[in-house]
Coordinates of C-alpha atoms and ligand atoms in Angstrom, one line a residue:
M1 CA -18.4 -13.8 1.6
L2 CA -15.8 -14.0 4.4
T3 CA -14.7 -17.4 5.7
A4 CA -14.6 -18.4 9.3
E5 CA -10.8 -18.1 9.2
N6 CA -11.0 -14.5 7.8
K7 CA -13.3 -13.6 10.7
K8 CA -11.0 -15.1 13.3
E9 CA -8.0 -13.4 11.7
Y10 CA -9.8 -10.0 11.6
Y11 CA -11.0 -10.4 15.2
Q12 CA -7.4 -11.0 16.4
S13 CA -6.2 -8.0 14.5
L14 CA -9.0 -6.0 16.1
I15 CA -7.9 -7.1 19.6
D16 CA -4.3 -6.2 18.7
K17 CA -5.3 -2.9 17.1
N18 CA -3.2 -4.0 14.2
G19 CA -2.7 -1.0 11.9
E20 CA -1.8 -3.3 9.0
Y21 CA -5.4 -4.2 8.7
E22 CA -6.5 -0.6 8.1
G23 CA -8.6 -0.5 5.0
V24 CA -8.7 -4.3 4.8
F25 CA -11.9 -4.7 6.9
Y26 CA -14.4 -2.8 9.0
V27 CA -16.2 -4.2 12.0
G28 CA -19.8 -3.7 12.8
V29 CA -20.8 -4.0 16.4
K30 CA -24.2 -5.5 16.8
T31 CA -24.8 -4.3 20.3
T32 CA -24.2 -0.6 19.5
G33 CA -25.0 -0.4 15.8
V34 CA -21.8 1.3 15.0
F35 CA -18.9 0.3 12.7
C36 CA -15.3 0.8 13.4
R37 CA -11.8 0.6 11.8
P38 CA -9.5 -2.2 13.2
T39 CA -7.5 0.2 15.4
C40 CA -10.5 1.9 17.1
P41 CA -9.6 2.9 20.7
A42 CA -13.0 2.0 22.1
R43 CA -13.4 -1.1 24.2
K44 CA -13.4 -4.2 22.0
P45 CA -16.6 -6.1 21.4
K46 CA -17.0 -9.8 21.9
F47 CA -16.5 -12.0 18.8
E48 CA -20.1 -13.0 18.6
N49 CA -21.2 -9.4 18.5
C50 CA -18.9 -8.6 15.5
E51 CA -19.9 -8.5 11.9
F52 CA -17.0 -8.0 9.4
F53 CA -17.1 -6.1 6.2
E54 CA -14.5 -5.5 3.5
T55 CA -15.8 -2.1 2.5
A56 CA -17.4 0.8 4.4
Q57 CA -20.3 0.7 2.0
Q58 CA -21.2 -2.9 3.0
A59 CA -21.2 -1.8 6.7
L60 CA -23.5 1.0 5.8
L61 CA -25.8 -1.2 3.8
A62 CA -26.0 -3.5 6.8
S63 CA -27.3 -0.5 8.7
F64 CA -24.3 0.3 10.8
R65 CA -23.4 3.9 11.4
P66 CA -19.9 5.3 11.5
C67 CA -18.2 5.3 15.0
K68 CA -17.6 8.7 16.4
R69 CA -14.3 7.7 18.0
C70 CA -12.4 6.1 15.2
C71 CA -14.2 7.8 12.3
P72 CA -14.0 4.8 9.9
L73 CA -15.0 7.1 7.0
S74 CA -11.9 9.2 7.0
H75 CA -8.4 8.3 6.2
P76 CA -6.4 7.2 9.3
H77 CA -4.7 10.2 11.0
Q78 CA -6.2 12.5 8.5
T79 CA -9.7 13.9 9.1
S80 CA -11.2 16.1 6.5
E81 CA -13.5 18.6 8.1
L82 CA -15.7 18.7 5.1
I83 CA -16.2 14.9 5.2
Q84 CA -16.9 15.0 8.9
T85 CA -19.4 17.7 8.5
L86 CA -21.2 15.8 5.8
V87 CA -21.1 12.5 7.7
K88 CA -22.7 14.3 10.6
A89 CA -25.3 15.9 8.4
V90 CA -26.3 12.4 7.2
E91 CA -26.6 11.1 10.7
D92 CA -28.7 14.1 11.7
N93 CA -31.1 13.3 8.9
P94 CA -30.4 9.9 7.4
S95 CA -33.5 9.6 5.2
M96 CA -32.7 12.8 3.3
R97 CA -31.9 12.7 -0.4
W98 CA -29.2 15.1 -1.2
K99 CA -29.7 17.7 -4.0
E100 CA -27.4 20.3 -5.3
K101 CA -29.2 23.0 -3.3
D102 CA -28.5 21.1 -0.1
F103 CA -24.8 21.5 -0.6
Q104 CA -25.2 25.2 -1.4
A105 CA -27.1 25.6 1.8
L106 CA -24.0 24.3 3.6
S107 CA -21.8 26.5 1.4
I108 CA -20.1 23.4 0.1
D109 CA -19.1 22.8 -3.5
A110 CA -20.7 19.6 -4.6
S111 CA -17.9 18.6 -7.0
T112 CA -15.3 19.0 -4.2
V113 CA -17.4 16.6 -2.1
R114 CA -17.6 14.1 -4.9
R115 CA -13.8 14.1 -5.4
Q116 CA -13.0 13.9 -1.7
F117 CA -15.4 11.1 -0.9
K118 CA -14.5 9.2 -4.0
K119 CA -10.8 9.4 -3.2
R120 CA -11.2 8.4 0.5
F121 CA -13.8 5.7 0.3
G122 CA -14.1 4.7 -3.4
M123 CA -17.7 6.0 -3.4
T124 CA -19.3 9.3 -4.0
F125 CA -21.0 11.2 -1.2
V126 CA -24.4 10.6 -2.8
A127 CA -23.6 6.8 -2.9
Y128 CA -22.6 7.1 0.8
A129 CA -25.8 8.8 1.8
R130 CA -27.8 6.3 -0.2
A131 CA -26.0 3.3 1.4
R132 CA -26.8 4.7 4.8
R133 CA -30.5 5.4 3.9
M134 CA -30.9 1.9 2.4
G135 CA -29.1 0.3 5.3
L136 CA -31.6 1.8 7.7
A137 CA -34.6 0.9 5.5
I138 CA -33.6 -2.7 5.1
K139 CA -32.2 -3.3 8.6
Q140 CA -35.2 -5.4 9.6
I141 CA -35.1 -7.3 6.4
K142 CA -31.6 -8.3 7.0
S143 CA -32.3 -9.6 10.5
G144 CA -35.5 -11.2 9.3
E145 CA -37.4 -9.8 12.3
A146 CA -40.9 -8.6 11.8
V147 CA -41.2 -4.9 12.2
I148 CA -43.2 -4.1 15.2
E149 CA -44.9 -0.8 15.6
A150 CA -44.3 -0.7 19.3
Q151 CA -40.6 -1.1 18.6
L152 CA -40.8 1.9 16.3
E153 CA -42.8 3.9 18.9
A154 CA -40.3 3.1 21.5
G155 CA -37.8 5.2 19.5
Y156 CA -35.9 2.4 17.8
E157 CA -32.5 4.0 17.3
S158 CA -34.2 7.3 18.3
G159 CA -33.5 10.1 16.0
S160 CA -31.9 7.9 13.4
G161 CA -34.6 8.4 10.9
F162 CA -35.3 4.7 10.8
R163 CA -39.0 5.1 10.6
E164 CA -38.8 7.6 7.9
A165 CA -36.3 5.7 5.9
F166 CA -38.3 2.5 6.3
S167 CA -41.7 4.1 5.4
R168 CA -40.3 5.9 2.4
L169 CA -38.9 2.7 0.8
M170 CA -41.2 0.0 2.1
G171 CA -44.6 1.7 2.5
V172 CA -46.6 2.7 5.5
A173 CA -45.7 1.5 9.0
P174 CA -46.9 -2.1 9.4
A175 CA -49.6 -1.4 12.0
L176 CA -51.3 0.9 9.5
L177 CA -51.2 -1.6 6.7
G178 CA -54.9 -2.6 6.8
D179 CA -55.7 -4.8 3.9
R180 CA -53.1 -3.5 1.5
T181 CA -51.2 -5.9 -0.7
I182 CA -48.2 -7.2 1.2
L183 CA -45.0 -8.2 -0.3
K184 CA -42.3 -10.0 1.7
A185 CA -38.6 -9.2 1.4
S186 CA -35.6 -11.2 2.4
W187 CA -31.9 -10.5 2.5
L188 CA -29.9 -13.2 0.8
D189 CA -26.1 -13.5 1.3
T190 CA -24.2 -14.6 -1.8
K191 CA -20.6 -14.9 -2.9
L192 CA -21.0 -11.6 -4.8
G193 CA -22.6 -9.7 -1.8
P194 CA -26.0 -9.4 -0.3
M195 CA -29.1 -9.5 -2.5
L196 CA -32.7 -8.4 -1.9
A197 CA -35.5 -10.8 -2.9
I198 CA -39.1 -9.6 -2.9
A199 CA -42.1 -11.8 -3.5
D200 CA -45.8 -12.4 -2.7
E201 CA -47.0 -15.9 -1.8
N202 CA -46.9 -17.1 -5.4
I203 CA -44.4 -15.2 -7.5
L204 CA -41.1 -13.4 -7.3
H205 CA -41.2 -9.6 -8.0
L206 CA -37.6 -8.6 -7.6
L207 CA -34.1 -9.9 -7.1
E208 CA -31.3 -7.3 -7.0
F209 CA -27.9 -6.6 -5.4
V210 CA -28.6 -4.5 -2.3
D211 CA -26.1 -1.9 -3.5
R212 CA -27.2 -1.7 -7.1
R213 CA -27.7 1.7 -8.6
G214 CA -31.4 2.7 -8.8
L215 CA -32.7 0.1 -6.4
E216 CA -34.6 2.7 -4.4
R217 CA -36.5 3.9 -7.4
E218 CA -37.2 0.3 -8.4
L219 CA -38.6 -0.5 -4.9
E220 CA -40.8 2.6 -5.1
R221 CA -42.1 1.7 -8.5
L222 CA -42.9 -1.8 -7.4
R223 CA -44.7 -0.6 -4.3
Q224 CA -46.7 2.0 -6.1
R225 CA -47.6 -0.2 -9.0
L226 CA -49.0 -2.9 -6.7
K227 CA -50.2 -0.5 -4.1
A228 CA -48.3 -2.7 -1.7
A229 CA -46.2 -2.4 1.4
I230 CA -43.0 -4.4 1.7
I231 CA -42.3 -6.1 5.0
P232 CA -39.6 -8.5 6.1
G233 CA -40.5 -12.2 5.6
V234 CA -40.1 -15.3 3.5
T235 CA -42.6 -16.9 1.1
S236 CA -42.2 -20.0 -1.1
P237 CA -40.8 -18.1 -4.2
I238 CA -38.1 -16.7 -1.9
H239 CA -37.3 -20.1 -0.5
S240 CA -37.1 -21.3 -4.1
I241 CA -34.8 -18.6 -5.4
E242 CA -32.6 -18.9 -2.4
K243 CA -32.0 -22.6 -3.1
E244 CA -31.6 -21.9 -6.8
L245 CA -29.1 -19.1 -6.3
K246 CA -27.1 -21.4 -4.0
E247 CA -26.9 -24.0 -6.8
Y248 CA -26.1 -21.4 -9.4
F249 CA -23.2 -20.2 -7.4
E250 CA -22.0 -23.8 -6.9
G251 CA -22.1 -24.2 -10.7
S252 CA -24.7 -26.9 -10.7
L253 CA -27.7 -24.9 -11.8
R254 CA -28.0 -23.5 -15.4
E255 CA -31.7 -22.5 -15.6
F256 CA -33.9 -20.9 -13.0
N257 CA -37.4 -22.1 -12.4
T258 CA -38.7 -19.8 -9.7
P259 CA -41.8 -18.1 -11.1
L260 CA -41.2 -14.4 -12.0
M261 CA -43.6 -11.5 -12.4
F262 CA -42.6 -9.3 -15.3
F263 CA -43.7 -5.8 -15.7
G264 CA -42.5 -3.6 -18.6
S265 CA -43.4 -2.2 -22.0
P266 CA -43.8 -4.7 -24.9
F267 CA -40.4 -3.6 -26.1
Q268 CA -38.8 -4.3 -22.7
M269 CA -40.6 -7.7 -22.5
S270 CA -39.2 -8.7 -25.9
V271 CA -35.7 -7.8 -24.8
W272 CA -36.0 -9.8 -21.6
Q273 CA -37.2 -12.8 -23.6
A274 CA -34.2 -12.5 -25.9
L275 CA -31.9 -12.3 -22.9
N276 CA -33.4 -15.5 -21.5
K277 CA -32.5 -17.3 -24.7
I278 CA -28.8 -16.6 -24.4
P279 CA -27.3 -20.0 -23.4
Y280 CA -25.6 -20.4 -20.0
G281 CA -21.9 -19.6 -20.3
E282 CA -22.2 -17.7 -23.6
T283 CA -22.3 -13.9 -24.3
R284 CA -24.1 -11.8 -26.9
S285 CA -23.7 -8.2 -28.0
Y286 CA -26.3 -5.5 -27.6
L287 CA -26.5 -5.5 -31.4
D288 CA -27.3 -9.3 -31.3
I289 CA -30.1 -8.6 -28.9
A290 CA -31.5 -5.7 -31.0
A291 CA -31.4 -7.9 -34.1
T292 CA -33.0 -10.9 -32.3
I293 CA -36.1 -8.9 -31.5
G294 CA -36.2 -7.5 -35.1
R295 CA -35.1 -4.0 -34.2
P296 CA -31.5 -4.0 -35.3
S297 CA -31.2 -0.2 -35.1
A298 CA -32.5 0.0 -31.5
I299 CA -29.2 -0.9 -29.9
R300 CA -29.2 1.8 -27.3
A301 CA -32.9 1.1 -26.4
A302 CA -32.1 -2.6 -26.1
A303 CA -29.2 -1.8 -23.8
T304 CA -31.4 0.3 -21.6
A305 CA -34.1 -2.3 -21.4
N306 CA -31.4 -4.9 -20.6
G307 CA -30.5 -2.9 -17.5
A308 CA -34.1 -2.3 -16.5
N309 CA -35.0 -5.9 -15.8
Q310 CA -35.8 -6.6 -12.1
F311 CA -34.1 -9.9 -11.8
A312 CA -30.3 -9.8 -11.5
I313 CA -28.6 -13.1 -12.5
I314 CA -31.9 -14.9 -13.2
I315 CA -32.5 -12.8 -16.4
P316 CA -28.9 -13.0 -17.7
C317 CA -28.3 -9.4 -18.6
H318 CA -24.7 -10.1 -17.5
R319 CA -24.3 -12.1 -20.7
V320 CA -24.6 -9.1 -22.9
I321 CA -21.4 -7.3 -23.8
N322 CA -20.2 -4.7 -26.3
T323 CA -19.6 -5.8 -29.9
N324 CA -15.9 -5.2 -29.5
G325 CA -15.7 -7.6 -26.6
D326 CA -15.6 -5.0 -23.8
L327 CA -17.8 -5.7 -20.8
G328 CA -20.2 -2.8 -21.4
G329 CA -22.4 -1.8 -18.4
Y330 CA -23.9 -3.5 -15.4
A331 CA -26.0 -1.9 -12.7
G332 CA -24.6 -4.3 -10.1
G333 CA -21.0 -3.3 -11.0
L334 CA -18.6 -4.6 -13.6
V335 CA -16.6 -6.7 -11.1
R336 CA -19.7 -8.8 -10.6
K337 CA -20.5 -9.0 -14.3
K338 CA -17.0 -10.3 -15.1
W339 CA -17.2 -12.8 -12.2
L340 CA -20.6 -14.1 -13.5
I341 CA -19.4 -14.6 -17.0
D342 CA -16.2 -16.3 -15.9
H343 CA -18.0 -18.4 -13.4
E344 CA -20.4 -19.8 -16.1
K345 CA -17.6 -20.5 -18.5
L346 CA -15.6 -22.3 -15.9
S347 CA -18.6 -24.4 -14.8
L348 CA -19.2 -25.3 -18.4
S349 CA -15.6 -26.3 -19.0
K350 CA -15.7 -28.6 -15.9
T351 CA -18.6 -30.6 -17.2
S352 CA -17.7 -30.8 -21.0
Ligands
ZN401 ZN1 -14.6 3.0 16.5

């Protein structure tokens, strides 16, 4: 998370249009909903209307769209037509999921797109489109506002695909909910980036990093399984996990007590139980986990089940690494996995 000093420094460089800060941060402007690079020629926003991000992806996930003047998604002084075409295509239809045939329809080679995007922004085009889609869908969750049908009717960000993106991920529009099950979702800021917590009144159903791979599918599965709609809000399990996460990041909490709703095959459940038994600050190999549940040859299946749990950090899948000591995989990204392992070891060493 950015400190108050970071923000001040970034704001000053924004006012100065200081080119040295290119790529260091992006600024989201709350009043217009766009995000810019530091040197944008547009009139500068007031400090209180700025939100600062270290990556373009974070700005997208926070539901900002790229500024048309400074084009924050292209390298300074170097605008690729291909990239601009695709960024525009996403803005025209932000809730679309891109398939191979969509690139063909635009006479664009998908692998060229992948390379160019990855090189410029450190993420693939598909990841870009997903971040924009997710950003729109969870916009209201971030701000904690209730979604009001009238607001949608009034053309909230008209043409932005907000309604479609929201409905696809979170269920039918709120006014049409009737007596469906309702889950509440909250945006939680952490040291490792924003997380999404989803719970009913009694139990937590999901805790994930907002940018994790596969989050969309997870949300859809959750919604369909419970025949639920997901709307912004806070319930007591969300209060509880927010407090526990804070303590975890401070290094004072070792075990989580927020009630969790598990849903998986018997095999997955046994893997998650095994994960839960790995002591704080220690690691195990995928082989260890497979052996613990009495299926020593099912290493790959154990690794898959490991990644399929719906509770990042709480179910400590980050404590499972390769037998040779390599980090292995992590849906939330290896930087986070390494940070979590180091954080736990450090907290332990301070108290022992
Ligand atoms: Zn701009």
